[in-house]
PDB file of C-alpha atoms and ligand atoms in Angstrom:
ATOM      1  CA  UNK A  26       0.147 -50.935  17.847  1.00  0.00           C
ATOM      2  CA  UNK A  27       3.201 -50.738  20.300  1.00  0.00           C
ATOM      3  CA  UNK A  28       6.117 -53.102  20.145  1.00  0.00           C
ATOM      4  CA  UNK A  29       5.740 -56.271  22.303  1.00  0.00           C
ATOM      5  CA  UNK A  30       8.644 -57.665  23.765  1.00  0.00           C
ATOM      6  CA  UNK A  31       8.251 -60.816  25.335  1.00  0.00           C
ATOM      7  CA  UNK A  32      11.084 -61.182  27.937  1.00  0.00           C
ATOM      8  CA  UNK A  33      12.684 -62.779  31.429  1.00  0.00           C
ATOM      9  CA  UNK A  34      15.175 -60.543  32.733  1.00  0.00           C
ATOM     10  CA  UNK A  35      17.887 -63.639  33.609  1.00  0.00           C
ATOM     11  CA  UNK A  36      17.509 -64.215  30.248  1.00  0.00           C
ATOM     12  CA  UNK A  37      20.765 -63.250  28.205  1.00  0.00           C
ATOM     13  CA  UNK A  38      19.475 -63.429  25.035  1.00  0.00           C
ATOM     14  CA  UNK A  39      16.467 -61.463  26.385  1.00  0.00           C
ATOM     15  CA  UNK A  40      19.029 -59.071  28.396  1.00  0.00           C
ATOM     16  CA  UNK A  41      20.420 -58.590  24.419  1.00  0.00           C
ATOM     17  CA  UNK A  42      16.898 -57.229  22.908  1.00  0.00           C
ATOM     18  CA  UNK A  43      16.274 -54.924  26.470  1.00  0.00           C
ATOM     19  CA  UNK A  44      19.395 -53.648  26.002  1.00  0.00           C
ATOM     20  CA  UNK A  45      19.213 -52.505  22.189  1.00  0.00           C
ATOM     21  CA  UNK A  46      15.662 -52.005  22.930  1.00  0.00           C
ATOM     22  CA  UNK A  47      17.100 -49.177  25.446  1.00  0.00           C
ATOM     23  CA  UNK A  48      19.668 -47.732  23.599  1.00  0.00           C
ATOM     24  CA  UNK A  49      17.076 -46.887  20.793  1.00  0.00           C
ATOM     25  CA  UNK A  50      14.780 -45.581  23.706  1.00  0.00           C
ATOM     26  CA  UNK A  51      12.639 -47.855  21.892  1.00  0.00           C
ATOM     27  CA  UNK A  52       8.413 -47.301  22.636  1.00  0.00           C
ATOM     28  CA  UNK A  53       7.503 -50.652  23.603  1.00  0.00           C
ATOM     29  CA  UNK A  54       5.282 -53.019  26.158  1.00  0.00           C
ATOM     30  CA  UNK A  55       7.442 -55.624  28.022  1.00  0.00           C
ATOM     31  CA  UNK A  56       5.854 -58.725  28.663  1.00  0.00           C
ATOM     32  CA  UNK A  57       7.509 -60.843  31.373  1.00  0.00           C
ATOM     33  CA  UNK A  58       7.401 -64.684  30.299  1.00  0.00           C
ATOM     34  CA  UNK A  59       7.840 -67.191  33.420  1.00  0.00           C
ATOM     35  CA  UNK A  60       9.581 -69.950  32.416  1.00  0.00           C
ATOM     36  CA  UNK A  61       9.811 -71.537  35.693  1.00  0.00           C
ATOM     37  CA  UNK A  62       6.068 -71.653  35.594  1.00  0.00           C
ATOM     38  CA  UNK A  63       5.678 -72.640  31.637  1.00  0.00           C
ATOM     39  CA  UNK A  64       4.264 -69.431  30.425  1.00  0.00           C
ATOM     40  CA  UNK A  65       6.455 -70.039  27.323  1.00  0.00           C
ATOM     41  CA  UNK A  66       4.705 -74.080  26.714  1.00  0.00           C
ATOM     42  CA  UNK A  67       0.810 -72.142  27.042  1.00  0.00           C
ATOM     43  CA  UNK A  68      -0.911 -72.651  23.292  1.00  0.00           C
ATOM     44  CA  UNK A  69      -1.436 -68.899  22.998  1.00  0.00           C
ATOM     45  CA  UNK A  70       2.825 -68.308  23.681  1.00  0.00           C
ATOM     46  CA  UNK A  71       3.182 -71.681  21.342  1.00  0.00           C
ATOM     47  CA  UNK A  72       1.008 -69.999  18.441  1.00  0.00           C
ATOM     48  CA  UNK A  73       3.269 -66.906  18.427  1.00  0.00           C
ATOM     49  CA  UNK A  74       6.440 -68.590  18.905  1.00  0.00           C
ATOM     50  CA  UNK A  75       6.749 -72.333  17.903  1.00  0.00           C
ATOM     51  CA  UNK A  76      10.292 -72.460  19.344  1.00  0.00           C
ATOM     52  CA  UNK A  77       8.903 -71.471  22.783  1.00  0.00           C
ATOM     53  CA  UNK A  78      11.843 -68.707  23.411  1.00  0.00           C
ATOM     54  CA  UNK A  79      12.339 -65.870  24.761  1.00  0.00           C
ATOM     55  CA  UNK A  80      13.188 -63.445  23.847  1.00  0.00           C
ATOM     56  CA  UNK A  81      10.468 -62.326  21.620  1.00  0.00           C
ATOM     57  CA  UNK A  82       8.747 -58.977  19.378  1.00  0.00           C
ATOM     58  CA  UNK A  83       5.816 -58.761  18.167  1.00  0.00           C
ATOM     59  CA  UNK A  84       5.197 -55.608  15.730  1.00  0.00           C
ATOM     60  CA  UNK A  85       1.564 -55.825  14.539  1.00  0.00           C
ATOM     61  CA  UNK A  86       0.886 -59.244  12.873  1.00  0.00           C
ATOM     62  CA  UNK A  87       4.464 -60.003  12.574  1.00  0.00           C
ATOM     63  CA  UNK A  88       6.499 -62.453  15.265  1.00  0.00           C
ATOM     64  CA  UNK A  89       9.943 -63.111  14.930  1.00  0.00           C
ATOM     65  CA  UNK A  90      12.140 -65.170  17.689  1.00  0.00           C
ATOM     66  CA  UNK A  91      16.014 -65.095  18.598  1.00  0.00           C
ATOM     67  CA  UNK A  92      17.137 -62.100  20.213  1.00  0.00           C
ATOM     68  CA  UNK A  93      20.021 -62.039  17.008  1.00  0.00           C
ATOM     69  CA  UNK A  94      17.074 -61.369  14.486  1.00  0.00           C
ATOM     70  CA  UNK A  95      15.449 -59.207  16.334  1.00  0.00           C
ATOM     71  CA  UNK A  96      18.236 -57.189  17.265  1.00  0.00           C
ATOM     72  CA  UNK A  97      19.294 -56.838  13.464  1.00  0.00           C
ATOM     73  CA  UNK A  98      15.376 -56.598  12.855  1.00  0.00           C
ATOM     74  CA  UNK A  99      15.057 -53.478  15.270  1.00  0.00           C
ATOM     75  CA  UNK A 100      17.894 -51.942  14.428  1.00  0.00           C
ATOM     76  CA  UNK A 101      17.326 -51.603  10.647  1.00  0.00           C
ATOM     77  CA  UNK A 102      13.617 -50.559  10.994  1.00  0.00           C
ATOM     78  CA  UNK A 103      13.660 -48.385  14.081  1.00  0.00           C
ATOM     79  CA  UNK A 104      17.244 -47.934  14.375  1.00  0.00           C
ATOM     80  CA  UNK A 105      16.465 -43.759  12.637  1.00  0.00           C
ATOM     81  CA  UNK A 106      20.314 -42.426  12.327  1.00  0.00           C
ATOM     82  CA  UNK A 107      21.396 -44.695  14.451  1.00  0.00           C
ATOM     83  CA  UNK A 108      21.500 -47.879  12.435  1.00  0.00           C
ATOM     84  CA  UNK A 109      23.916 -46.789  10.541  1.00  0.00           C
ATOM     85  CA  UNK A 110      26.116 -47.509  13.461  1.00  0.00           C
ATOM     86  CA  UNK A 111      24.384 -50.269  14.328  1.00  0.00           C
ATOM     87  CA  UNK A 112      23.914 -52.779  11.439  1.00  0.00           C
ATOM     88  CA  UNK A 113      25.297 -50.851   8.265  1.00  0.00           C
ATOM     89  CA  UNK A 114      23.703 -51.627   5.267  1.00  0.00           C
ATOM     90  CA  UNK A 115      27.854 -52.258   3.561  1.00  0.00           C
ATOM     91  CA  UNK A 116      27.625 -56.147   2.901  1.00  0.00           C
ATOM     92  CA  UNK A 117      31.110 -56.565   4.412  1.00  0.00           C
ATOM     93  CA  UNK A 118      30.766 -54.696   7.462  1.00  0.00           C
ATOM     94  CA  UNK A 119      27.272 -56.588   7.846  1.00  0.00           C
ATOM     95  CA  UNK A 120      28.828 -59.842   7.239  1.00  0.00           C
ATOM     96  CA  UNK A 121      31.131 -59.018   9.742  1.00  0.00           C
ATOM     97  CA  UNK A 122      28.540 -58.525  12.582  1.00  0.00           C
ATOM     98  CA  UNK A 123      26.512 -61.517  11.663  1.00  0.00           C
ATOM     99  CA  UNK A 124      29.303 -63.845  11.765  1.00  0.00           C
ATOM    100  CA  UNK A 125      30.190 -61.766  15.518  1.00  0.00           C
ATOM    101  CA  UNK A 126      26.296 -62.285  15.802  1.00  0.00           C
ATOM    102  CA  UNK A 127      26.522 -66.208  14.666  1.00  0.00           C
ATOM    103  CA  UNK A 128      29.574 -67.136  16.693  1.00  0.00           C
ATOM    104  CA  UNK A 129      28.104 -65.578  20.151  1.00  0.00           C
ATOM    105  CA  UNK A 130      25.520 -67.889  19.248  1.00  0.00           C
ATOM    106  CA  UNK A 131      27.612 -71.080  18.962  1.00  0.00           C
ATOM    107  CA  UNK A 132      30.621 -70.089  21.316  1.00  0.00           C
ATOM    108  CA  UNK A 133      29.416 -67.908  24.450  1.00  0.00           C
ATOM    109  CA  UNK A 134      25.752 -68.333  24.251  1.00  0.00           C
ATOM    110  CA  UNK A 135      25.595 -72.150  23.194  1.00  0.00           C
ATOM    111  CA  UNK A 136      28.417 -72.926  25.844  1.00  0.00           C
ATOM    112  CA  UNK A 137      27.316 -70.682  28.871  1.00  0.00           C
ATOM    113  CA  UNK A 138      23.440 -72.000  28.004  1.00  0.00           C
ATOM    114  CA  UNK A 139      24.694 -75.861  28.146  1.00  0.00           C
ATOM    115  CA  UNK A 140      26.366 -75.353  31.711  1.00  0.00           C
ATOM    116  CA  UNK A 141      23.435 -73.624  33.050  1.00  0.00           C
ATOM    117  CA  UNK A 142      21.298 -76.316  31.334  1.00  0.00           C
ATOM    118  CA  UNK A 143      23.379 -79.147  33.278  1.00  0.00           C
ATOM    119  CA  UNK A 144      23.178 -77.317  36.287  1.00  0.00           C
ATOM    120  CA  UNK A 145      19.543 -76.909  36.264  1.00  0.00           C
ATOM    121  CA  UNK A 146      19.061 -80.757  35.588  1.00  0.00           C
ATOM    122  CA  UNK A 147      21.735 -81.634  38.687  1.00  0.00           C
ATOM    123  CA  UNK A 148      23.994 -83.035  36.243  1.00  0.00           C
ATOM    124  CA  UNK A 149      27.127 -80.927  37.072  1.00  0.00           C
ATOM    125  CA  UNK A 150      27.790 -78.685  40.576  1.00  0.00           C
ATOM    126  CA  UNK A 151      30.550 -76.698  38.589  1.00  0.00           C
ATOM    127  CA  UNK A 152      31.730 -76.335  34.508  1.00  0.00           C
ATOM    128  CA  UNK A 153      33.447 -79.731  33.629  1.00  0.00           C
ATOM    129  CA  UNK A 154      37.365 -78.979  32.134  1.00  0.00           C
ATOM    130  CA  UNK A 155      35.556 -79.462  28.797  1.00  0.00           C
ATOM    131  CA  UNK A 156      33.026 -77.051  29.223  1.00  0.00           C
ATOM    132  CA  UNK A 157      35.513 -74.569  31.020  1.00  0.00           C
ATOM    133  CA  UNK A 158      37.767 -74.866  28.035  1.00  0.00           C
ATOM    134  CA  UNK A 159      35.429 -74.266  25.418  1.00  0.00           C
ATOM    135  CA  UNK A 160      34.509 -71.112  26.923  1.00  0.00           C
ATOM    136  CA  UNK A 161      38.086 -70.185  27.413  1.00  0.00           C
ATOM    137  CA  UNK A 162      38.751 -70.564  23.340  1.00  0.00           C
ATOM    138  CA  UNK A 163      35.644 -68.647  22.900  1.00  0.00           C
ATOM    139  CA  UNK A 164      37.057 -65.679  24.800  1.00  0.00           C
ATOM    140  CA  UNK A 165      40.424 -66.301  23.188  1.00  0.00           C
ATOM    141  CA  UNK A 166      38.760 -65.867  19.954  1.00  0.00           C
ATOM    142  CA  UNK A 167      36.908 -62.618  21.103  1.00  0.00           C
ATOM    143  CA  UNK A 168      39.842 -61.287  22.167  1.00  0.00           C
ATOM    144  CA  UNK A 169      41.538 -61.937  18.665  1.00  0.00           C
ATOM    145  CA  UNK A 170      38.776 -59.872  17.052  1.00  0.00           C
ATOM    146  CA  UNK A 171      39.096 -57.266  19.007  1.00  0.00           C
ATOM    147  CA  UNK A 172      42.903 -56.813  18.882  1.00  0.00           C
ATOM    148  CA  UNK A 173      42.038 -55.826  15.133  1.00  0.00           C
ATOM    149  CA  UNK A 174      38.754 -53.358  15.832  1.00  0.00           C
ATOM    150  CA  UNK A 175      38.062 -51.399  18.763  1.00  0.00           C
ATOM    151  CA  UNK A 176      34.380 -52.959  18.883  1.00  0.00           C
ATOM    152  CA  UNK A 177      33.779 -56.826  17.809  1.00  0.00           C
ATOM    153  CA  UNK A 178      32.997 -56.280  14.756  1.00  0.00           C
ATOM    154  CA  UNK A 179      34.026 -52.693  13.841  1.00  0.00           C
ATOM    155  CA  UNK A 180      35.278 -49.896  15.373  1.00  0.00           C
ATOM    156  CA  UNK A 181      32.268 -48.326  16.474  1.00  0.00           C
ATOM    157  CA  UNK A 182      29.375 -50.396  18.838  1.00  0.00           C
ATOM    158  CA  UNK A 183      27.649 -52.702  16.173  1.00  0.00           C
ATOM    159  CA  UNK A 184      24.557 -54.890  17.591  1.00  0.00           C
ATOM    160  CA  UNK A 185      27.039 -57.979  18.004  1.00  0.00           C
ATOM    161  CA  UNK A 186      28.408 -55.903  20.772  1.00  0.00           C
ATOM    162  CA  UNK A 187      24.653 -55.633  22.148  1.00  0.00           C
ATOM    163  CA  UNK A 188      24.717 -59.235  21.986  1.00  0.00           C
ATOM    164  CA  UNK A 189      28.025 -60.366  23.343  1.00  0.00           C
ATOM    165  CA  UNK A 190      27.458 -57.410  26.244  1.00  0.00           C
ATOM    166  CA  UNK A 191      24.524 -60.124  27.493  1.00  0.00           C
ATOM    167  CA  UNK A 192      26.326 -63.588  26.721  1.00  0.00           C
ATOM    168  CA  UNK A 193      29.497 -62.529  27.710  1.00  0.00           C
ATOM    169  CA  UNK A 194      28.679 -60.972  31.502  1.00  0.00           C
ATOM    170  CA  UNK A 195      26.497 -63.883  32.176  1.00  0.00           C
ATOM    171  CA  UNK A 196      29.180 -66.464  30.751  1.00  0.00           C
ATOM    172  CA  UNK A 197      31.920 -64.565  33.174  1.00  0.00           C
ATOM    173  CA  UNK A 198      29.657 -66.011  36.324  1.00  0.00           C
ATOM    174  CA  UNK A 199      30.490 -69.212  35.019  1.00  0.00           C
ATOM    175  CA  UNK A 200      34.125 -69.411  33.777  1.00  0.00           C
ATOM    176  CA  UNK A 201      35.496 -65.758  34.783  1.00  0.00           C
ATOM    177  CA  UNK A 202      37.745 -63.923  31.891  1.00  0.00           C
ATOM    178  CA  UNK A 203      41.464 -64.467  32.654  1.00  0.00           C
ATOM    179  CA  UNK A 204      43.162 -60.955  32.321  1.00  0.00           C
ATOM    180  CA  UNK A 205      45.837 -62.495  29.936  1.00  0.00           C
ATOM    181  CA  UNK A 206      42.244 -61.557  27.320  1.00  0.00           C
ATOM    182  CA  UNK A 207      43.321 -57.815  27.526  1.00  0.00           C
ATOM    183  CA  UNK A 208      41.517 -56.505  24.992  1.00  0.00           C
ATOM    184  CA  UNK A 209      38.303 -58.885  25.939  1.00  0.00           C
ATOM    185  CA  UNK A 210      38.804 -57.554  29.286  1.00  0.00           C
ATOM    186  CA  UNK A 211      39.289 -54.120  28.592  1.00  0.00           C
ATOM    187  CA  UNK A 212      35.700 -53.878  25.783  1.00  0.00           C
ATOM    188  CA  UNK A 213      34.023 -55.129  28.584  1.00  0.00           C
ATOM    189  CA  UNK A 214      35.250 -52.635  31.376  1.00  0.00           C
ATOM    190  CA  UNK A 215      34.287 -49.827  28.582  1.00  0.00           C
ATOM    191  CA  UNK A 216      30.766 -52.181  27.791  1.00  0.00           C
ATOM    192  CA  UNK A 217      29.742 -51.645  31.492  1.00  0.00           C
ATOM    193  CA  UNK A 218      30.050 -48.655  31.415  1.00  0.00           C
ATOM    194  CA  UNK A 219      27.104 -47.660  29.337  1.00  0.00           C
ATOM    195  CA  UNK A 220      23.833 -46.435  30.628  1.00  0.00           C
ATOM    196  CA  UNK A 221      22.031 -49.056  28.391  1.00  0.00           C
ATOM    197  CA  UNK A 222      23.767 -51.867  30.091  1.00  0.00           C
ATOM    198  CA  UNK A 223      23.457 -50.653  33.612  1.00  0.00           C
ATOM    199  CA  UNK A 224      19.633 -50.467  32.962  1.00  0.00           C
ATOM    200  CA  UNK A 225      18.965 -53.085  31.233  1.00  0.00           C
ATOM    201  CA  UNK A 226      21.488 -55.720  31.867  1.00  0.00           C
ATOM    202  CA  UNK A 227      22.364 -55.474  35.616  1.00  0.00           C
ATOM    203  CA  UNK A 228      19.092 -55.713  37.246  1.00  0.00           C
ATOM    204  CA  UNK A 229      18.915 -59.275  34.653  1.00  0.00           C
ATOM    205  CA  UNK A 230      22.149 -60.208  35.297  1.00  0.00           C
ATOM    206  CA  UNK A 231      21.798 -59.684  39.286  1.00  0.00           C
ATOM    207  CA  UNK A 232      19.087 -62.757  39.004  1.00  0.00           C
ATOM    208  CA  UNK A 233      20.676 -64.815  36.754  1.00  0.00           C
ATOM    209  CA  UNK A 234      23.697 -64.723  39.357  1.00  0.00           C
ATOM    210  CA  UNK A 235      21.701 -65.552  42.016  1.00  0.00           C
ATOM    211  CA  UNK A 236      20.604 -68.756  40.335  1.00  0.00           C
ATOM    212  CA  UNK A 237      23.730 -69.955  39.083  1.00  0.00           C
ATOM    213  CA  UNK A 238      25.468 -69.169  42.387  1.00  0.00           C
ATOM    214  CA  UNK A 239      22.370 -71.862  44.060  1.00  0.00           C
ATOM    215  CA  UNK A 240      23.097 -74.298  41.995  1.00  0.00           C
ATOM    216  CA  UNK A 241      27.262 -73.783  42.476  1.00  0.00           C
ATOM    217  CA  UNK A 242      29.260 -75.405  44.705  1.00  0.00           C
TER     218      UNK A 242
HETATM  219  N1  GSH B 387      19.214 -68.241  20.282  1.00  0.00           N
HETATM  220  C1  GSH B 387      18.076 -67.821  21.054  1.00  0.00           C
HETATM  221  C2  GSH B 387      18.054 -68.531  22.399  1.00  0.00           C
HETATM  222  C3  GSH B 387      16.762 -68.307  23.148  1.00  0.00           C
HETATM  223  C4  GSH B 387      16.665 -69.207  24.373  1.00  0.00           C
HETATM  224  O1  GSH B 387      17.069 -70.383  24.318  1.00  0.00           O
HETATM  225  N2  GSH B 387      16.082 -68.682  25.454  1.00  0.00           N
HETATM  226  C5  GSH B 387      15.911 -69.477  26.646  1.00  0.00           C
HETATM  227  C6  GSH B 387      16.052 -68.597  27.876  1.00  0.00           C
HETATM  228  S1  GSH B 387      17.703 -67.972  28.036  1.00  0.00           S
HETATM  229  C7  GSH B 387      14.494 -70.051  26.637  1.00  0.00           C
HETATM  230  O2  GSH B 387      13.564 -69.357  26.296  1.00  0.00           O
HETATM  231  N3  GSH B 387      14.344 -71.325  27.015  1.00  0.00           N
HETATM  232  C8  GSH B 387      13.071 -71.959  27.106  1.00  0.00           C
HETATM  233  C9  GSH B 387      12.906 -73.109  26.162  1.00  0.00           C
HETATM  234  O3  GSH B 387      13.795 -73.326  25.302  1.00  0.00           O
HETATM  235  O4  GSH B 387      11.894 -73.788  26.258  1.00  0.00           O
HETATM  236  C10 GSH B 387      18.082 -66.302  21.229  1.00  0.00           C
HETATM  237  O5  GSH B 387      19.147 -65.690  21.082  1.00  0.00           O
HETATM  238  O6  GSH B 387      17.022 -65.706  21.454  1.00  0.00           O
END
């Protein structure tokens, strides 16, 4: 049975599996998930994923939701060669990507995902100071990990820079990266340009600007 990826390609988080999901030149379906329309509240999407996300695999009889586990997830088992790179198997360098993985999580992806949340609802036109500042200390922070390894986590790519490759270009249409982040600014000049990003993010990312620019003023 083929790999299932259930996805929206605004999605960041989704933009993060399609992305690894290229880079592996991974066999899979894509399934595209409408949230505008509620595809994701259905009881058929509900019974596979309780959390009503995307993104989401399915391999066989197995589910598993939040682009961060199934990144790690694809990595290890279809990853061949290549996840040695990817998601090593040493606990410290591991460690070291999950808590990369865990902090995009809290810091870009939390932050950029409650902005966009508030500017769906009409709450906000623009980031407040608050939620422009937290985003700046976020990209403070990334740039303080990569001052120490070429990568975020390591100094090869790692699946936290799969992950912050999504979070971070979408969070940059919300509160753009100041220049005084060098080394932020410069991983992300190299991120873009990788042939797995420009397939798999752009086209994504292209939409999602379009719908934050709408609701910007
Ligand atoms: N931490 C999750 C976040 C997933 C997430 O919140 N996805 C949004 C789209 S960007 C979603 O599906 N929202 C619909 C909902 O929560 O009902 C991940 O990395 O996959």
């Amino acid at each position: 049975m083929p790999l299932k990826i259930y996805k929206l390609d605004a999605s960041p988080p989704a933009r993060a599996v399609m992305m690894l999901a290229e880079f592996l030149k991974l066999k899979h379906e894509a399934v595209d998930v409408n949230l505008m329309t509620g595809d994701h509240l259905t009881p058929e999407y509900l019974k596979k994923n309780p959390q009503h996300t995307v993104p989401l695999l399915e391999d066989g009889d197995f589910y598993v939701a939040d682009s961060h586990a199934i990144n790690t997830y694809l990595a290890s088992k279809y990853g061949g060669a290549q996840s040695a790179q990817l998601y090593p198997t040493d606990l410290q360098v591991r460690a070291t990507i999950d808590s990369r993985l865990y902090f995009d999580i809290s810091a870009i992806a939390g932050n950029s995902g409650a902005i966009v949340s508030a500017l769906l609802r009409g709450d906000i036109t623009s980031p407040t100071k608050e939620q422009t500042d937290k985003l700046n200390s976020a990209y403070e922070i990334l740039d303080k990990f990569l001052q120490k390894t070429k990568f975020v986590a390591a100094d090869h790519l790692t699946v936290a820079d799969i992950s912050l490759a999504a979070s971070v270009s979408s969070a940059s249409l919300l509160v753009p990266i100041d220049e005084k982040y060098s080394k932020l600014t410069a991983w992300f000049n190299t991120i873009q340009q990788e042939d797995w990003y420009k397939k798999a993010n752009v086209p994504g990312l292209e939409g999602y600007k379009a719908f934050v620019q709408s609701k910007l003023k």
